[in-house]
Short mmCIF file of C-alpha atoms in Angstrom, two decimals:
data_model
loop_
_atom_site.label_atom_id
_atom_site.label_comp_id
_atom_site.label_asym_id
_atom_site.label_seq_id
_atom_site.Cartn_x
_atom_site.Cartn_y
_atom_site.Cartn_z
CA MET A 1 -9.00 -22.69 16.74
CA ASN A 2 -6.93 -22.23 13.59
CA ILE A 3 -7.05 -25.69 12.06
CA PRO A 4 -10.73 -26.36 12.90
CA THR A 5 -11.73 -23.22 10.95
CA LEU A 6 -9.51 -24.37 8.07
CA LEU A 7 -11.34 -27.72 8.11
CA ALA A 8 -14.77 -26.13 7.57
CA PRO A 9 -16.19 -27.89 4.44
CA ASP A 10 -15.84 -24.81 2.20
CA ASN A 11 -12.29 -24.07 3.31
CA MET A 12 -9.36 -26.46 2.83
CA PRO A 13 -11.54 -29.46 1.91
CA ALA A 14 -13.06 -27.40 -0.93
CA LEU A 15 -9.69 -26.00 -2.08
CA SER A 16 -8.11 -29.47 -2.08
CA LYS A 17 -10.70 -30.62 -4.64
CA GLN A 18 -9.36 -28.03 -7.07
CA VAL A 19 -5.61 -28.09 -6.49
CA ASP A 20 -2.99 -30.25 -4.84
CA VAL A 21 -2.34 -28.83 -1.37
CA THR A 22 0.75 -29.41 0.75
CA TYR A 23 0.46 -27.97 4.25
CA VAL A 24 3.82 -27.52 6.01
CA ILE A 25 4.07 -27.15 9.79
CA TYR A 26 7.43 -26.13 11.27
CA THR A 27 8.02 -27.08 14.89
CA ARG A 28 10.62 -27.90 17.55
CA ASP A 29 12.03 -31.36 18.15
CA GLU A 30 10.17 -31.79 21.45
CA ASP A 31 6.79 -31.10 19.80
CA PHE A 32 7.29 -33.12 16.62
CA ASP A 33 5.65 -36.42 17.65
CA ARG A 34 2.73 -34.76 19.43
CA LEU A 35 1.86 -32.75 16.33
CA ASP A 36 2.58 -35.41 13.73
CA LYS A 37 0.24 -37.92 15.44
CA ALA A 38 -2.48 -35.51 16.59
CA PRO A 39 -6.00 -36.64 15.57
CA ILE A 40 -6.77 -33.30 13.92
CA ILE A 41 -3.59 -33.58 11.80
CA LEU A 42 -4.71 -37.04 10.73
CA GLU A 43 -8.05 -35.47 9.75
CA MET A 44 -6.22 -32.85 7.67
CA ARG A 45 -4.38 -35.62 5.83
CA ARG A 46 -7.70 -36.85 4.45
CA TYR A 47 -7.70 -33.77 2.23
CA MET A 48 -4.07 -32.78 1.68
CA LYS A 49 -0.48 -33.70 2.29
CA VAL A 50 0.66 -32.46 5.74
CA ASN A 51 4.38 -32.28 6.40
CA VAL A 52 5.47 -31.72 10.00
CA THR A 53 9.02 -30.42 9.71
CA LEU A 54 11.74 -29.63 12.24
CA LEU A 55 12.66 -25.96 12.45
CA LYS A 56 16.45 -25.95 12.68
CA ASP A 57 18.99 -23.15 13.03
CA VAL A 58 16.35 -20.57 13.94
CA ASP A 59 16.32 -18.36 17.05
CA LEU A 60 12.99 -19.18 18.67
CA SER A 61 13.42 -16.47 21.32
CA ASN A 62 12.25 -14.00 18.65
CA PRO A 63 8.88 -15.43 17.53
CA ILE A 64 8.32 -12.96 14.68
CA ALA A 65 11.77 -13.53 13.20
CA ALA A 66 11.34 -17.29 13.63
CA HIS A 67 8.00 -17.15 11.87
CA HIS A 68 9.45 -15.27 8.90
CA ALA A 69 12.31 -17.76 8.78
CA ALA A 70 9.77 -20.58 8.56
CA TRP A 71 7.91 -18.77 5.79
CA ALA A 72 11.18 -18.27 3.90
CA LYS A 73 11.86 -22.02 4.10
CA GLY A 74 8.34 -22.78 2.87
CA ILE A 75 8.71 -20.32 -0.03
CA ASP A 76 11.98 -22.03 -1.02
CA LEU A 77 10.21 -25.41 -1.00
CA ALA A 78 7.38 -24.07 -3.18
CA ARG A 79 9.86 -22.47 -5.59
CA ALA A 80 11.80 -25.71 -5.98
CA ALA A 81 8.59 -27.71 -6.54
CA GLY A 82 7.13 -25.21 -9.01
CA MET A 83 4.14 -24.58 -6.71
CA LEU A 84 2.36 -21.49 -5.48
CA ALA A 85 3.14 -20.35 -1.93
CA LEU A 86 0.35 -19.47 0.50
CA LEU A 87 1.53 -17.90 3.76
CA MET A 88 -0.47 -19.17 6.74
CA PRO A 89 -0.20 -17.55 10.18
CA PRO A 90 -1.00 -20.07 12.93
CA ASP A 91 -2.93 -17.63 15.17
CA VAL A 92 -5.76 -16.88 12.74
CA ALA A 93 -9.42 -17.89 12.52
CA TRP A 94 -10.99 -18.11 9.06
CA SER A 95 -14.55 -17.57 7.90
CA SER A 96 -16.24 -20.62 6.44
CA THR A 97 -15.91 -19.79 2.71
CA SER A 98 -12.43 -18.25 2.70
CA PHE A 99 -10.57 -20.97 0.79
CA LYS A 100 -13.44 -21.77 -1.52
CA THR A 101 -13.02 -18.13 -2.59
CA VAL A 102 -9.26 -18.64 -2.98
CA GLY A 103 -10.00 -21.60 -5.27
CA GLN A 104 -12.41 -19.50 -7.32
CA LYS A 105 -9.79 -16.76 -7.75
CA LEU A 106 -7.25 -19.33 -8.91
CA ALA A 107 -9.79 -20.76 -11.36
CA GLU A 108 -10.28 -17.24 -12.75
CA GLY A 109 -6.58 -17.16 -13.59
CA HIS A 110 -5.18 -15.03 -10.75
CA GLN A 111 -1.62 -15.98 -9.84
CA ALA A 112 -1.33 -13.61 -6.89
CA ILE A 113 -3.90 -13.00 -4.15
CA LEU A 114 -3.81 -10.32 -1.47
CA MET A 115 -5.93 -9.88 1.67
CA THR A 116 -5.51 -8.64 5.22
CA TYR A 117 -6.55 -9.46 8.76
CA LEU A 118 -8.55 -7.79 11.51
CA ARG A 119 -6.82 -8.01 14.88
CA VAL A 120 -8.64 -8.98 18.08
CA GLU A 121 -7.74 -9.30 21.76
CA ASP A 122 -6.83 -12.96 22.08
CA LYS A 123 -8.32 -14.14 25.38
CA SER A 124 -11.90 -12.94 25.03
CA PHE A 125 -12.06 -13.82 21.32
CA GLU A 126 -10.69 -17.33 21.78
CA LYS A 127 -13.19 -18.01 24.57
CA ASN A 128 -16.11 -16.82 22.41
CA ILE A 129 -15.17 -18.66 19.22
CA LEU A 130 -14.31 -21.96 20.90
CA ALA A 131 -17.74 -21.91 22.57
CA LEU A 132 -19.13 -22.38 19.04
CA ARG A 133 -17.18 -25.57 18.37
CA THR A 134 -19.16 -28.81 18.61
CA ALA A 135 -17.62 -31.30 21.02
CA GLY A 136 -15.84 -34.11 19.20
CA SER A 137 -15.82 -32.31 15.85
CA HIS A 138 -12.58 -31.44 14.08
CA SER A 139 -14.14 -28.56 12.14
CA LEU A 140 -15.54 -25.18 13.12
CA THR A 141 -17.80 -23.41 10.62
CA ILE A 142 -18.51 -19.70 11.08
CA SER A 143 -19.80 -17.25 8.48
CA GLY A 144 -18.13 -13.98 7.60
CA ASN A 145 -20.94 -11.99 9.25
CA ASP A 146 -20.73 -13.97 12.49
CA LEU A 147 -16.95 -13.79 12.58
CA VAL A 148 -17.00 -10.01 12.09
CA THR A 149 -19.53 -9.80 14.95
CA LEU A 150 -17.18 -11.71 17.27
CA CYS A 151 -14.34 -9.41 16.22
CA VAL A 152 -16.21 -6.23 17.03
CA ARG A 153 -16.90 -7.60 20.52
CA SER A 154 -13.18 -8.30 21.08
CA LEU A 155 -11.65 -5.57 18.91
CA HIS A 156 -8.00 -4.97 19.68
CA PRO A 157 -7.24 -1.36 20.76
CA LEU A 158 -4.80 -1.00 17.84
CA MET A 159 -7.67 -1.54 15.40
CA ALA A 160 -9.76 1.14 17.12
CA ALA A 161 -6.77 3.48 16.79
CA TYR A 162 -6.82 2.97 13.00
CA LEU A 163 -10.24 4.65 12.73
CA ARG A 164 -10.07 7.77 10.57
CA ASN A 165 -11.23 10.04 13.41
CA SER A 166 -9.06 8.41 16.09
CA ASP A 167 -7.25 10.74 18.51
CA TYR A 168 -4.42 8.18 18.81
CA PHE A 169 -3.80 7.28 15.20
CA PRO A 170 -0.87 4.77 14.95
CA ILE A 171 2.62 5.80 13.87
CA HIS A 172 2.62 2.81 11.48
CA PRO A 173 -0.42 3.64 9.27
CA GLU A 174 -0.62 0.53 7.12
CA MET A 175 -4.43 0.68 7.12
CA MET A 176 -7.34 2.97 7.96
CA PHE A 177 -11.03 2.36 8.82
CA TRP A 178 -14.21 4.34 8.17
CA PRO A 179 -17.15 3.06 10.25
CA VAL A 180 -20.52 2.31 8.67
CA LYS A 181 -23.13 2.69 11.40
CA ASP A 182 -24.82 -0.57 12.48
CA GLU A 183 -23.26 -2.54 9.60
CA GLY A 184 -19.45 -2.65 9.68
CA MET A 185 -16.44 -0.74 8.40
CA VAL A 186 -14.70 0.26 5.18
CA LEU A 187 -11.00 -0.53 5.20
CA ARG A 188 -8.26 0.94 3.01
CA VAL A 189 -4.90 -0.86 3.01
CA LEU A 190 -1.82 1.19 2.07
CA ALA A 191 0.72 -1.63 1.77
CA ARG A 192 0.43 -5.38 2.13
CA GLU A 193 2.61 -8.46 1.65
CA MET A 194 1.30 -11.07 -0.76
CA PHE A 195 -0.87 -13.85 0.64
CA LEU A 196 -0.68 -16.31 -2.27
CA PHE A 197 1.87 -15.99 -5.07
CA ASP A 198 4.20 -17.80 -7.45
CA PRO A 199 7.70 -17.56 -5.91
CA ASN A 200 9.26 -18.25 -9.31
CA LYS A 201 7.62 -15.11 -10.71
CA ALA A 202 7.44 -12.81 -7.69
CA GLU A 203 10.09 -10.14 -7.34
CA LEU A 204 10.25 -8.72 -3.81
CA ASN A 205 11.97 -5.53 -2.70
CA ALA A 206 13.84 -4.77 0.53
CA VAL A 207 10.58 -4.49 2.53
CA ALA A 208 9.21 -7.79 1.11
CA LEU A 209 6.67 -6.07 -1.14
CA PRO A 210 6.26 -6.72 -4.90
CA ASN A 211 8.97 -5.04 -6.93
CA ARG A 212 7.01 -4.84 -10.18
CA PRO A 213 3.42 -3.91 -11.07
CA PHE A 214 0.89 -6.65 -11.64
CA LYS A 215 -0.16 -7.45 -15.18
CA PRO A 216 -3.91 -7.13 -15.93
CA GLY A 217 -5.75 -10.08 -14.39
CA GLU A 218 -2.65 -11.41 -12.67
CA ALA A 219 -3.62 -10.44 -9.12
CA CYS A 220 -6.67 -9.74 -6.99
CA PHE A 221 -7.37 -8.32 -3.54
CA ILE A 222 -10.24 -10.09 -1.74
CA ASP A 223 -12.27 -7.19 -0.38
CA ASP A 224 -15.56 -8.51 1.04
CA SER A 225 -15.97 -10.40 4.33
CA ASP A 226 -18.69 -12.50 2.68
CA ASP A 227 -15.96 -14.00 0.48
CA LEU A 228 -13.02 -14.22 2.87
CA PHE A 229 -12.48 -12.97 6.39
CA ALA A 230 -9.57 -13.73 8.69
CA VAL A 231 -8.97 -12.76 12.31
CA SER A 232 -5.52 -12.36 13.84
CA LEU A 233 -5.15 -12.79 17.61
CA ALA A 234 -2.87 -10.63 19.75
CA PRO A 235 -2.41 -9.96 23.48
CA LEU A 236 -3.91 -6.72 24.76
CA GLY A 237 -0.69 -4.68 24.94
CA THR A 238 0.77 -5.69 21.55
CA ASP A 239 2.21 -2.70 19.62
CA LEU A 240 1.02 -0.35 22.36
CA ALA A 241 3.84 2.09 21.55
CA TRP A 242 2.28 2.67 18.12
CA HIS A 243 -0.73 4.50 19.54
CA VAL A 244 -0.04 5.90 23.02
CA ASN A 245 0.52 9.53 22.01
CA ARG A 246 -2.17 11.93 20.79
CA ARG A 247 -2.04 12.06 17.01
CA THR A 248 -4.65 12.36 14.27
CA ALA A 249 -4.52 10.91 10.77
CA ASP A 250 -2.68 13.48 8.65
CA PRO A 251 -2.30 12.86 4.88
CA ILE A 252 1.15 14.47 4.99
CA ASP A 253 2.39 12.06 7.68
CA VAL A 254 0.66 9.10 6.04
CA GLY A 255 2.18 9.96 2.66
CA GLY A 256 5.66 10.14 4.17
CA TRP A 257 5.25 6.77 5.93
CA TRP A 258 3.85 5.20 2.75
CA LEU A 259 7.05 6.00 0.87
CA SER A 260 9.02 3.95 3.43
CA TYR A 261 7.03 0.90 2.28
CA ASP A 262 7.14 1.71 -1.40
CA SER A 263 5.99 -0.75 -4.04
CA PRO A 264 4.64 -0.45 -7.60
CA VAL A 265 1.53 -2.36 -6.45
CA ASN A 266 0.60 -0.07 -3.54
CA ASP A 267 -1.87 1.93 -5.62
CA PHE A 268 -3.49 -1.35 -6.75
CA VAL A 269 -3.79 -2.45 -3.12
CA VAL A 270 -5.19 0.84 -1.80
CA SER A 271 -7.68 1.12 -4.66
CA HIS A 272 -9.75 -1.66 -3.05
CA LYS A 273 -12.48 -0.53 -0.67
CA VAL A 274 -12.63 -3.49 1.68
CA ARG A 275 -16.05 -4.16 3.20
CA TRP A 276 -16.03 -5.95 6.53
CA HIS A 277 -19.64 -6.20 7.66
CA PHE A 278 -21.70 -7.97 10.31
CA ALA A 279 -25.10 -7.05 8.81
CA PRO A 280 -26.63 -6.73 5.33
CA VAL A 281 -25.10 -3.89 3.32
CA THR A 282 -27.04 -0.66 2.77
CA GLU A 283 -25.36 0.52 -0.42
CA LYS A 284 -25.95 4.23 0.12
CA LYS A 285 -24.32 4.17 3.57
CA TRP A 286 -21.29 2.25 2.34
CA GLN A 287 -20.79 4.49 -0.68
CA ALA A 288 -20.72 7.56 1.58
CA ALA A 289 -17.97 6.01 3.72
CA GLU A 290 -16.08 4.92 0.60
CA LEU A 291 -16.22 8.44 -0.84
CA ALA A 292 -14.78 9.84 2.38
CA SER A 293 -12.00 7.27 2.20
CA ASP A 294 -11.29 8.20 -1.45
CA LEU A 295 -10.77 11.84 -0.52
CA PHE A 296 -8.26 11.05 2.21
CA ILE A 297 -6.37 8.46 0.15
CA ARG A 298 -6.04 10.85 -2.81
CA ARG A 299 -4.50 13.50 -0.54
CA ALA A 300 -2.16 10.99 1.10
CA ALA A 301 -1.05 9.63 -2.29
CA ALA A 302 -0.38 13.15 -3.61
CA ASN A 303 1.74 13.89 -0.55
CA ARG A 304 3.56 10.58 -1.00
CA GLU A 305 4.54 11.58 -4.54
CA ALA A 306 5.56 15.07 -3.41
CA ASN A 307 7.79 13.46 -0.78
CA ARG A 308 9.26 11.26 -3.49
CA LEU A 309 10.12 14.31 -5.60
CA TRP A 310 11.51 16.14 -2.57
CA LEU A 311 13.88 13.25 -1.82
CA GLY A 312 14.79 13.03 -5.51
CA ALA A 313 15.51 16.75 -5.81
CA ARG A 314 17.81 16.59 -2.77
CA HIS A 315 19.62 13.58 -4.21
CA LEU A 316 20.07 15.34 -7.56
CA GLY A 317 21.56 18.44 -5.92
CA CYS A 318 18.58 20.70 -6.71
CA ARG A 319 18.62 22.20 -3.24
CA LEU A 320 16.32 25.17 -3.84
CA ALA A 321 13.72 23.10 -5.72
CA ALA A 322 13.77 20.58 -2.86
CA LYS A 323 13.10 23.34 -0.32
CA LEU A 324 10.20 24.67 -2.43
CA ILE A 325 8.69 21.18 -2.61
CA ALA A 326 9.09 20.74 1.17
CA LEU A 327 7.38 24.07 1.82
CA SER A 328 4.54 23.10 -0.50
CA ILE A 329 4.05 19.77 1.25
CA TYR A 330 3.65 21.37 4.67
CA THR A 331 1.41 24.18 3.46
CA GLY A 332 -0.90 21.66 1.73
CA LEU A 333 -0.18 22.96 -1.77
CA ALA A 334 1.46 19.75 -3.05
CA ALA A 335 -1.75 17.75 -2.66
CA ARG A 336 -3.62 20.25 -4.83
CA VAL A 337 -1.06 20.39 -7.64
CA ALA A 338 -0.85 16.63 -8.32
CA ARG A 339 -2.92 15.32 -11.21
CA GLY A 340 -3.85 11.86 -12.49
CA ARG A 341 -2.95 8.34 -11.44
CA LYS A 342 0.06 7.78 -13.69
CA GLY A 343 3.50 9.31 -13.34
CA ASN A 344 4.49 12.79 -14.48
CA ILE A 345 7.34 14.28 -16.43
CA VAL A 346 8.95 16.71 -14.01
CA LEU A 347 11.12 19.56 -15.33
CA LEU A 348 13.23 20.33 -12.28
CA PRO A 349 15.04 23.72 -12.29
CA SER A 350 18.64 23.57 -11.14
CA ASP A 351 19.84 25.82 -8.32
CA GLU A 352 21.65 27.95 -10.91
CA ALA A 353 18.41 28.35 -12.88
CA LEU A 354 16.53 29.68 -9.86
CA GLU A 355 19.39 31.88 -8.67
CA ALA A 356 19.72 33.40 -12.16
CA GLU A 357 16.22 34.87 -11.72
CA GLY A 358 17.51 37.08 -8.94
CA GLN A 359 17.21 37.13 -5.16
CA GLU A 360 13.87 38.96 -5.19
CA PHE A 361 12.40 36.17 -7.33
CA VAL A 362 13.71 33.48 -4.98
CA ASP A 363 12.57 35.38 -1.88
CA ALA A 364 9.10 35.78 -3.38
CA LEU A 365 8.85 32.04 -4.06
CA PHE A 366 9.78 31.26 -0.46
CA ASP A 367 7.34 33.77 1.02
CA ALA A 368 5.09 31.60 3.21
CA LYS A 369 2.01 33.40 1.85
CA SER A 370 2.90 32.94 -1.85
CA HIS A 371 0.86 29.78 -2.39
CA ALA A 372 -0.58 30.80 -5.74
CA VAL A 373 2.84 31.75 -7.12
CA ARG A 374 4.37 28.41 -6.17
CA SER A 375 1.32 26.63 -7.56
CA GLN A 376 1.74 28.39 -10.92
CA LEU A 377 5.42 27.57 -11.03
CA PHE A 378 4.96 23.87 -10.17
CA LYS A 379 2.18 23.41 -12.72
CA ALA A 380 4.36 24.98 -15.44
CA HIS A 381 7.05 22.32 -14.77
CA LEU A 382 4.76 19.28 -14.52
CA VAL A 383 3.65 17.25 -17.58
CA PRO A 384 0.93 14.84 -16.41
CA GLU A 385 -0.07 11.27 -17.17
CA HIS A 386 3.08 9.65 -18.50
CA ASP A 387 4.12 6.03 -18.18
CA PRO A 388 7.25 5.20 -16.13
CA LEU A 389 10.62 5.49 -17.81
CA GLU A 390 11.63 2.43 -19.82
CA ALA A 391 15.26 1.34 -19.92
CA GLY A 392 17.16 3.28 -22.55
CA VAL A 393 14.18 5.41 -23.56
CA ASP A 394 14.22 9.21 -23.38
CA PRO A 395 10.63 10.34 -24.07
CA LEU A 396 11.45 14.00 -24.74
CA ALA A 397 14.34 13.10 -27.06
CA GLN A 398 12.07 10.69 -28.94
CA LEU A 399 9.44 13.41 -29.24
CA ALA A 400 11.99 15.89 -30.61
CA LEU A 401 13.20 13.37 -33.18
CA SER A 402 9.74 12.37 -34.37
CA ASP A 403 8.26 15.87 -34.69
CA VAL A 404 10.05 19.10 -35.64
CA ASN A 405 7.20 21.02 -33.99
CA ALA A 406 7.12 18.86 -30.86
CA GLU A 407 5.14 20.20 -27.91
CA ILE A 408 4.24 19.05 -24.41
CA GLY A 409 1.35 20.31 -22.30
CA THR A 410 1.72 21.01 -18.60
CA VAL A 411 -0.72 20.72 -15.72
CA SER A 412 -1.25 24.48 -15.97
CA GLY A 413 -2.45 24.11 -19.57
CA GLN A 414 0.67 25.80 -20.88
CA VAL A 415 2.42 24.32 -23.93
CA HIS A 416 6.21 23.97 -24.10
CA THR A 417 8.16 23.38 -27.31
CA VAL A 418 10.70 20.55 -27.38
CA ASP A 419 13.64 20.65 -29.80
CA ARG A 420 17.20 19.40 -30.21
CA ARG A 421 20.11 21.65 -31.17
CA ASP A 422 23.58 20.24 -31.79
CA GLY A 423 22.65 17.13 -29.85
CA VAL A 424 21.32 19.07 -26.83
CA LEU A 425 17.66 18.91 -25.81
CA PHE A 426 15.74 22.13 -25.05
CA VAL A 427 12.30 22.74 -23.56
CA SER A 428 11.02 26.24 -24.41
CA GLY A 429 14.61 27.49 -24.45
CA ALA A 430 15.64 25.73 -21.25
CA ARG A 431 18.55 23.33 -21.77
CA VAL A 432 18.08 19.81 -20.41
CA VAL A 433 21.04 18.88 -18.19
CA GLY A 434 22.08 15.23 -18.29
CA GLU A 435 19.87 12.19 -18.79
CA PRO A 436 16.30 11.65 -17.52
CA ILE A 437 16.00 9.97 -14.13
CA SER A 438 13.29 7.64 -12.79
CA LEU A 439 11.72 8.54 -9.45
CA GLY A 440 9.07 5.90 -8.86
CA PRO A 441 6.52 6.39 -11.68
CA HIS A 442 7.91 9.82 -12.58
CA ILE A 443 10.49 10.91 -15.16
CA VAL A 444 12.67 13.82 -14.01
CA TYR A 445 14.68 16.17 -16.23
CA ILE A 446 16.91 18.89 -14.78
CA VAL A 447 16.63 22.15 -16.74
CA ASP A 448 18.91 25.19 -16.60
CA LYS A 449 16.14 27.77 -16.83
CA VAL A 450 12.91 28.49 -14.98
CA LEU A 451 9.90 27.99 -17.24
CA GLU A 452 7.91 31.03 -16.19
CA PRO A 453 4.16 30.35 -16.29
CA ALA A 454 1.95 32.14 -18.78
CA GLY A 455 0.34 35.12 -17.02
CA SER A 456 2.74 34.68 -14.12
CA MET A 457 1.96 36.49 -10.89
CA LEU A 458 5.71 37.17 -10.62
CA THR A 459 6.81 40.44 -12.18
CA HIS A 460 10.16 40.88 -13.89
CA THR A 461 11.61 42.23 -10.64
CA GLY A 462 10.44 39.16 -8.74
CA THR A 463 7.89 40.95 -6.56
CA LEU A 464 4.39 39.71 -5.87
CA PRO A 465 1.12 41.45 -6.62
CA SER A 466 -0.91 42.23 -3.56
CA GLY A 467 -3.51 39.82 -2.26
CA ASP A 468 -1.86 36.49 -3.05
CA SER A 469 -3.65 33.87 -0.99
CA VAL A 470 -4.10 30.15 -0.60
CA PRO A 471 -6.12 28.80 -3.55
CA ALA A 472 -9.47 27.29 -2.65
#
C-alpha cells in the first residue's frame, strides 16, 4: 500500500524530477534479498536511488524504538551527505499530489516542512484502499478527497476522541478536531516533529522538537488535504489507555500538557488551521469552525504561559507569587489576563515584598472570590509584547541608560518609571533583585515591592470592597 501510493505519477516520480532522491529502507538480514530484488523496488529505482540497508544493533522487539533508531541513522546519513532528511513511516498511504506539493514548497525556498497524519483502523482501511489498485500496476493513485473519504469510513477511535466535544478526550492532546458538517474537519496541531528538514541546520530539544524559531520563509506547514494528505494505519486497540476515562477538552489541562512538549515553533505549528475535506469547501462553514478553534487555542496558549510562569516562580523561590498564579490558572483568571502573541516582561514580587504588605493584604489576595483584585495586581506587573531575552541584554537597564525619564506601560494601562540609582535598577520605587531571567518567550525580573495598581480595589489595610466578583 505504502510504496504504490508513493509511485503515483505526482508523488515520488514528480519530486525526483526536481531533486535528487535517495530512499533508504532498513531491514533485517533475513528480509534483505527479498526486498532488494522485489519488482516494485526495481520500479522505484527508475526514479531514485534506493538503498536497502541492514538494521544492526537495534532491538526489534520494540518496533517504535527500532523505527526511531532507523530514522536517526538516516538523519546521520543525510547530515554527512549535506542533504535534506525526509522521515517516511512505512505504514502510511499518500494522496496522489503529496510529493509534488513537497517539491513546490522546496522550490519556494522552504528548508523545513511540517505536516501530520490522520489515523485509521488498519484492517478495514487496507482492504478498501487495496481494492482500488489495478492488478499488475506498481502505482496507486488516489486524490486527497477520496483518501479522506476512505479515512472517515475507517476512522480510528483515537481520532474520534480528539474531537473538541468528545467525552473521552485523550490524555495526550497533541491535536484537536472541529467537524464541518458534510465536508470534513478542521484540525489544530499543538506540537509536531519535523517532516522534512536540513539536519545540519536543525537544532532539536529533548523531546525532538525544534529548539529555535523558524526564520521568515524558512518553514511551512502543509494544511490542505488537496495539497498533501497522509493516512497512518494502526490496530484497533492502539493507545486505548489514552482515551478510556471520561474527560473533556479543558484548556487548563491542554495548556499544562503543551508545556511538556515545549518548542519555540509550537505557536507557528498551531497557527495553521488544517483543512481535511472529502467534499468541496463551503467557506462560511469552515470559517465558523476555524473561529471556534481559535477561541479554544487562545485559552489553551494563555494557560500554557501561566503554567510556565508558575513553574518559573517556584524555581526562583517566589513561593507566594507561584501560589497566586496557580490559583488564577484554576479559577480561569490567567487566560483572561494574558495579552498578545509575543513574550511579556514580568515583574515578579518576592515573598518578602508580598509579606511586607501585611497579612490582611495577602489573605485578601488569596480569597477565592477576589478575582478582580488578583486581575488588577497581575496586570500591574505585566508589560506586554516584548521580544525574548537576548544573551547579555537587560532591556530595563538599557531603557534606564538611554532615557532619564524612562517608562514602561503595563497590561493594565498603568505606567511605571524605570531608573538606576548607584548601579541598582528600580521600577516605580521597587528595587530589581538580581539579573533578568528567560522563561520561554518571557523576561522575568524579581522586585522587592508590590506595584500596587492605580485605583486598586485593595485598601491600605488590605481589605476588599464588597461585591468583588469574577470579571466578565
